[in-house]
Amino acid sequence: MFSVSLGILSTLVLVMTVPPSWSEEQDPGDGAEETLRRVKRGWVWNQFFVLEEYTGLEPLYIGKLHSDMDRGDGSIKYILSGEGAGTVFTIDDVTGDIHAVQRLDREVKAQYVLRAQALQRQTGRPLEPESEFIVKIQDINDNEPKFLDGPYQATVPEMSEIGTSVIQLTATDADDPTYGNSARVVYSILQGQPYFSVEPQTGIVRVSLPDMDREVREDYQIVIQAKDMGGQLGGLAGTTTVNITLSDVNDNPPRFTQRLYQMSVPESAPVGSVVGRIRAKDRDEGINAAVKYSIIDGDGRDCFHISTDPTNQFGIITVKKRLDFETKRSHTLKVEGANTQLDPRFLSLGPFSDVTIVHISVEDVDEPPLFDAPAYFVEVPEDAEVGTALKMAYARDPDAANNSIRYSIEKTSDPGKYFYIDITSGALMTVRPLDREEVAWHNVTLLAMEMNNPSQIGSVSVTVKVLDVNDNPPQLAQYYEAFVCENAKAGQLVQTVTAVDLDDPLGGQHFYYSLAPEAANNPNFTLRDNQDNSAWILTRRGGFSQRDQSIYRLPIFISDGQKPVQTSTGTLTVRVCSCDGGGTVISCNAEAYALPASLSRGALIAILACVFVLLVMTLLVLSLRSHRKKPYLCDEEENVHENIVRYDDEGGGEEDTEAFDIAAMWNPREVHLGRIRQDMVPEIESLSRHVPQVPVSGGGVHGYVLAKLFEADLDPCAPPYDSLQTYAYEGEGSVADSLSSLQSATSNGDHDYDYLSDWGPRFRKLAEMYGALEASGPLW
């Protein structure tokens, strides 16, 4: 059984219990057999404590492990594992002494869980089962209280009562609150008395002085201390700062700086212009200093208005209606300024309003003349005679001088110069005829000028409405042109006509339609008035014919029915067209414009298809005709730019161009040794028609050339595949002209070469080759 001796301030009892499976077996070589048996051992540990922050020079002794199986001969080895084993804690594996080799800090780690075991040193075999024990670090007062959120900002209303809570502070101490008084904190105030205090246990800061006035002092700074050990001597302390601001309440009424304000305003000041500003000062701020101004009395209440500037808390006095120095030269106002937000707690300090007097003087100004009305409205019929008086304008000088007035019309307001005003009387009259259909409204500006001061000019607007008179005849709404089918029946609608009138009668337009008197008995068409300002033109008979008459012109008589009655005659043009059974126009005469009847989609497609087919056929015929005119060219002729013209002698003429097969040049790989060249066959055949065949062994130049020809035929690789034959020029005046075969293909007919015999002995050979001479013997 283990026994453990512990260090200072620690107690440890260890009882080791061997599990049931724990056994010990004797070596068979000992010659004796020992039965397995259970050994019941156990570790019994009581929790023990070690002081933190040990500052000694030697490792801190924790305790000692000792097994009852240890005989002191060093055969048992003690090991330690778990949290901090080997780094924070070490063990002497022979003696079992446990030491702490590092300074322990409870605030870093409050306890360690370790495991201990005894092993047989030689074999490493466990002698005891592993057991677990806890080492707790005992706290000492090594941490002062701290205000983690400081410094603090707080606000409390001014004039608060004693005991009003301002803010609650909390200090934290890292020491163990469950052990001793190291973490028991007590609060006190070091700075800020007698205005504020703090509760020692809770840290609540409260008001300790009544009626603190923000307007006297607004900001306070206090220092709060937190001390551990319950505030006892030797405890550690921490401090923080609290900045306290007194918030405003409405405890001060507004007060005007003056009891009487003197102001002046010219009588010409327009409505809404500013006269002056007043202000009632309030020591409070924000909404508690908001003041509303109002005029509560005075003879100028109807002439002036006061409003509040919310930014600067000014009372702004403005003109409410037009002033007149000649009527009243001064006004008095009684103005009140009152707070808009009241605090019931401080009503006893009131009243929260103040009153002042405002005296306003009206200054005289030389004013322009004034008309007796702000504007004039006149109605005049458009047939009024020139010189008709429309209105008698009147203006006066509002000043005491009462100067004489002269009238005129502003030129830009009457560009057509329709009106005239008498310079002295102000009578407005017409000087030109009026036409409502041209200008229905006139806006004329009349001017009134003082004789003694021409710079003073008054003005007024005159609106002249020109009344309508029935002076325009009705007209057809547009130029009408209709059509009628040849197969039309009697009573068929041809056209609907409407009319327009430039006049504008009060009851609206109402037109009457009829055929003109000269067409009243028209046998072809008739007119029906629909009584809705429209009329129908109908056929009176059927069976119209383009050959008999293709165009009808129908006169239509229109009346507006007003007084005086205005009439006019319009013309409807009707064309006769041929139509299908459905009434769709097929064609009109040559004079007809585009058919008003729309073709159906199917008919239009059919017409377009026919036109397209005709176009294609025309192009095809033209193409065939161009092919007929072009001479037929064989393959060799179409590729004349690649054809090889080979001459065997002085020139065989046009037939030599047929002597070479160009296909052999296009496919030289198809030519095999031992085969006769196909490109030579046409030439040989061509020659055979004129000269008899002779053996290759024939003598002379001809035989030599023929031998070389056959040699080249048998060699498909012999160059060249194309050659150029050059002929000497016989000179100017030669009877042979040119022997070139170029452009000889323009004629496919056989040539007559009898003339070669007339050219002399030089061309005898050619004459013989082309049969011009009878050969007396073989040529080859």
Coordinates of C-alpha atoms in Angstrom, one line a residue, residues 294-534:
S294 CA -47.6 86.3 -31.8
I295 CA -49.2 89.7 -32.1
I296 CA -51.7 90.0 -29.2
D297 CA -52.7 93.6 -29.6
G298 CA -52.1 96.9 -31.5
D299 CA -53.5 98.9 -34.3
G300 CA -51.2 97.3 -36.9
R301 CA -52.5 93.7 -36.4
D302 CA -54.2 93.9 -39.8
C303 CA -51.1 95.3 -41.6
F304 CA -48.3 93.1 -40.2
H305 CA -47.6 89.5 -39.5
I306 CA -45.0 87.9 -37.2
S307 CA -43.5 84.4 -37.7
T308 CA -40.7 82.4 -35.9
D309 CA -37.4 81.5 -37.3
P310 CA -36.9 78.0 -35.9
T311 CA -33.1 78.1 -36.3
N312 CA -32.2 81.3 -34.5
Q313 CA -35.5 81.7 -32.6
F314 CA -36.1 85.2 -34.1
G315 CA -39.5 86.8 -34.4
I316 CA -39.7 88.1 -38.1
I317 CA -42.2 90.9 -38.7
T318 CA -43.5 91.1 -42.4
V319 CA -45.9 93.3 -44.3
K320 CA -49.3 91.6 -44.4
K321 CA -51.1 94.1 -46.7
R322 CA -50.1 97.1 -48.8
L323 CA -49.2 100.2 -46.7
D324 CA -50.3 103.8 -47.5
F325 CA -48.4 106.7 -46.0
E326 CA -51.2 109.1 -46.9
T327 CA -53.7 107.0 -45.0
K328 CA -51.7 106.0 -41.8
R329 CA -48.2 106.9 -41.1
S330 CA -47.4 104.7 -38.1
H331 CA -48.5 101.4 -36.5
T332 CA -48.1 99.8 -33.0
L333 CA -47.8 96.1 -32.2
K334 CA -47.9 94.3 -28.9
V335 CA -45.9 91.1 -29.4
E336 CA -45.7 88.1 -27.0
G337 CA -42.9 85.4 -27.0
A338 CA -43.8 82.2 -25.1
N339 CA -42.2 78.8 -24.7
T340 CA -43.8 76.0 -26.7
Q341 CA -42.7 73.2 -24.2
L342 CA -43.5 73.6 -20.5
D343 CA -42.3 71.4 -17.6
P344 CA -45.0 71.1 -14.9
R345 CA -42.4 70.8 -12.2
F346 CA -41.2 74.3 -12.8
L347 CA -44.4 76.2 -13.6
S348 CA -43.9 78.0 -10.3
L349 CA -40.8 79.7 -11.8
G350 CA -43.0 81.3 -14.5
P351 CA -44.7 82.7 -16.4
F352 CA -42.8 81.2 -19.3
S353 CA -43.6 84.1 -21.7
D354 CA -42.7 87.8 -22.1
V355 CA -44.3 90.8 -23.9
T356 CA -42.8 93.8 -25.8
I357 CA -44.0 96.7 -27.9
V358 CA -43.0 97.3 -31.6
H359 CA -43.5 100.7 -33.1
I360 CA -43.4 100.8 -37.0
S361 CA -43.2 104.1 -39.0
V362 CA -44.4 104.2 -42.6
E363 CA -42.1 106.2 -44.9
D364 CA -43.5 108.3 -47.7
V365 CA -42.6 107.2 -51.2
D366 CA -43.4 108.8 -54.6
E367 CA -45.6 106.0 -55.9
P368 CA -46.7 105.4 -59.5
P369 CA -50.3 106.0 -60.5
L370 CA -52.9 103.4 -59.5
F371 CA -55.8 102.2 -61.7
D372 CA -59.2 101.9 -60.2
A373 CA -59.1 98.1 -60.8
P374 CA -56.4 95.5 -60.7
A375 CA -57.4 94.3 -64.2
Y376 CA -60.0 95.0 -66.9
F377 CA -62.1 92.5 -68.9
V378 CA -63.9 93.6 -72.1
E379 CA -66.0 91.8 -74.7
V380 CA -66.5 93.1 -78.2
P381 CA -68.1 91.5 -81.3
E382 CA -65.8 90.9 -84.2
D383 CA -67.9 93.0 -86.6
A384 CA -67.5 96.1 -84.4
E385 CA -66.8 99.2 -86.4
V386 CA -63.4 100.9 -86.2
G387 CA -63.4 103.5 -83.5
T388 CA -65.7 101.7 -81.2
A389 CA -65.0 102.6 -77.5
L390 CA -64.3 99.5 -75.4
K391 CA -63.4 100.8 -71.9
M392 CA -62.8 104.0 -70.0
A393 CA -59.7 103.4 -67.9
Y394 CA -59.1 105.6 -64.8
A395 CA -55.8 106.1 -62.9
R396 CA -54.9 108.5 -60.1
D397 CA -51.7 109.6 -58.3
P398 CA -51.8 108.1 -54.8
D399 CA -49.4 110.7 -53.4
A400 CA -50.6 114.0 -51.9
A401 CA -49.3 115.9 -54.9
N402 CA -52.0 114.3 -57.1
N403 CA -50.1 114.9 -60.3
S404 CA -51.8 114.8 -63.7
I405 CA -51.9 111.4 -65.6
R406 CA -51.2 110.6 -69.2
Y407 CA -52.3 107.2 -70.7
S408 CA -50.7 105.0 -73.3
I409 CA -50.5 101.4 -74.6
E410 CA -47.4 99.2 -74.1
K411 CA -46.3 98.5 -77.7
T412 CA -45.3 94.9 -77.2
S413 CA -48.7 94.0 -75.8
D414 CA -50.5 95.1 -79.0
P415 CA -48.2 94.1 -81.9
G416 CA -51.0 94.2 -84.4
K417 CA -51.9 97.7 -83.4
Y418 CA -55.6 97.0 -83.1
F419 CA -56.3 99.4 -80.2
Y420 CA -55.8 103.1 -79.3
I421 CA -56.2 104.9 -75.9
D422 CA -56.9 108.6 -75.5
I423 CA -53.9 110.2 -73.8
T424 CA -56.0 112.3 -71.4
S425 CA -59.3 110.6 -70.9
G426 CA -58.1 107.0 -70.9
A427 CA -60.8 105.8 -73.4
L428 CA -59.7 102.5 -75.1
M429 CA -61.0 102.1 -78.7
T430 CA -60.4 100.0 -81.8
V431 CA -58.4 101.3 -84.7
R432 CA -58.5 98.1 -86.9
P433 CA -61.2 95.6 -87.8
L434 CA -61.3 92.6 -85.4
D435 CA -61.5 89.0 -86.6
R436 CA -62.2 86.3 -84.1
E437 CA -61.0 83.6 -86.5
E438 CA -57.7 85.3 -86.7
V439 CA -57.2 86.5 -83.1
A440 CA -59.8 85.5 -80.5
W441 CA -58.2 87.1 -77.5
H442 CA -56.2 90.3 -77.0
N443 CA -54.1 91.1 -73.8
V444 CA -53.3 94.7 -73.8
T445 CA -51.3 96.5 -71.1
L446 CA -52.3 100.1 -70.4
L447 CA -49.8 102.5 -68.9
A448 CA -50.5 105.6 -66.7
M449 CA -47.6 108.1 -66.3
E450 CA -47.3 111.1 -63.9
M451 CA -46.7 114.3 -65.9
N452 CA -44.3 115.8 -63.3
N453 CA -42.3 112.5 -62.9
P454 CA -42.3 110.4 -66.0
S455 CA -40.3 107.6 -64.2
Q456 CA -43.5 106.8 -62.1
I457 CA -45.6 104.6 -64.4
G458 CA -48.5 102.4 -63.4
S459 CA -49.9 99.6 -65.5
V460 CA -53.0 97.5 -65.8
S461 CA -53.9 94.5 -68.0
V462 CA -57.0 94.6 -70.2
T463 CA -58.3 91.3 -71.6
V464 CA -60.3 91.8 -74.7
K465 CA -62.5 88.9 -75.8
V466 CA -63.6 89.0 -79.5
L467 CA -67.2 87.7 -79.7
D468 CA -68.1 85.5 -82.7
V469 CA -70.2 86.6 -85.6
N470 CA -71.5 84.3 -88.3
D471 CA -69.3 85.6 -91.1
N472 CA -67.8 82.4 -92.5
P473 CA -69.6 80.0 -94.8
P474 CA -69.3 76.2 -94.1
Q475 CA -67.0 74.2 -96.3
L476 CA -66.5 70.5 -97.1
A477 CA -64.1 69.1 -94.5
Q478 CA -61.8 67.9 -97.3
Y479 CA -61.5 67.3 -101.0
Y480 CA -63.7 64.2 -101.6
E481 CA -63.2 61.8 -104.5
A482 CA -65.2 58.6 -104.5
F483 CA -65.8 55.7 -107.0
V484 CA -68.8 53.8 -108.0
C485 CA -68.8 50.3 -109.5
E486 CA -70.2 49.7 -113.0
N487 CA -72.4 47.0 -111.5
A488 CA -73.6 49.2 -108.6
K489 CA -77.3 49.1 -107.7
A490 CA -79.7 51.9 -106.9
G491 CA -79.5 53.2 -103.3
Q492 CA -75.9 52.1 -102.8
L493 CA -73.7 54.4 -100.5
V494 CA -71.0 56.2 -102.5
Q495 CA -69.5 58.6 -100.0
T496 CA -70.1 60.2 -96.6
V497 CA -69.4 64.0 -96.5
T498 CA -68.9 66.4 -93.6
A499 CA -68.3 70.1 -93.3
V500 CA -66.4 72.5 -91.2
D501 CA -67.0 76.2 -90.2
L502 CA -64.5 78.6 -88.8
D503 CA -67.3 80.3 -86.7
D504 CA -68.1 79.1 -83.2
P505 CA -71.8 79.6 -82.4
L506 CA -73.0 79.3 -78.9
G507 CA -75.3 76.4 -79.6
G508 CA -72.7 74.5 -81.6
Q509 CA -72.5 73.9 -85.4
H510 CA -75.5 72.5 -87.3
F511 CA -75.1 72.1 -91.1
Y512 CA -77.8 71.5 -93.7
Y513 CA -76.9 69.5 -96.9
S514 CA -78.6 69.3 -100.3
L515 CA -77.7 69.0 -103.9
A516 CA -77.2 72.3 -105.7
P517 CA -80.3 73.6 -107.6
E518 CA -78.7 72.7 -111.0
A519 CA -78.3 69.1 -109.8
A520 CA -81.5 68.7 -107.9
N521 CA -82.9 66.4 -110.6
N522 CA -79.7 64.4 -111.0
P523 CA -80.7 61.0 -112.5
N524 CA -77.5 59.3 -111.2
F525 CA -77.1 60.3 -107.6
T526 CA -79.1 61.6 -104.7
L527 CA -78.1 63.2 -101.3
R528 CA -79.5 62.3 -97.8
D529 CA -78.9 64.7 -94.9
N530 CA -78.3 62.7 -91.8
Q531 CA -79.1 65.6 -89.4
D532 CA -75.9 65.0 -87.6
N533 CA -73.7 67.3 -89.5
S534 CA -73.0 64.6 -92.1

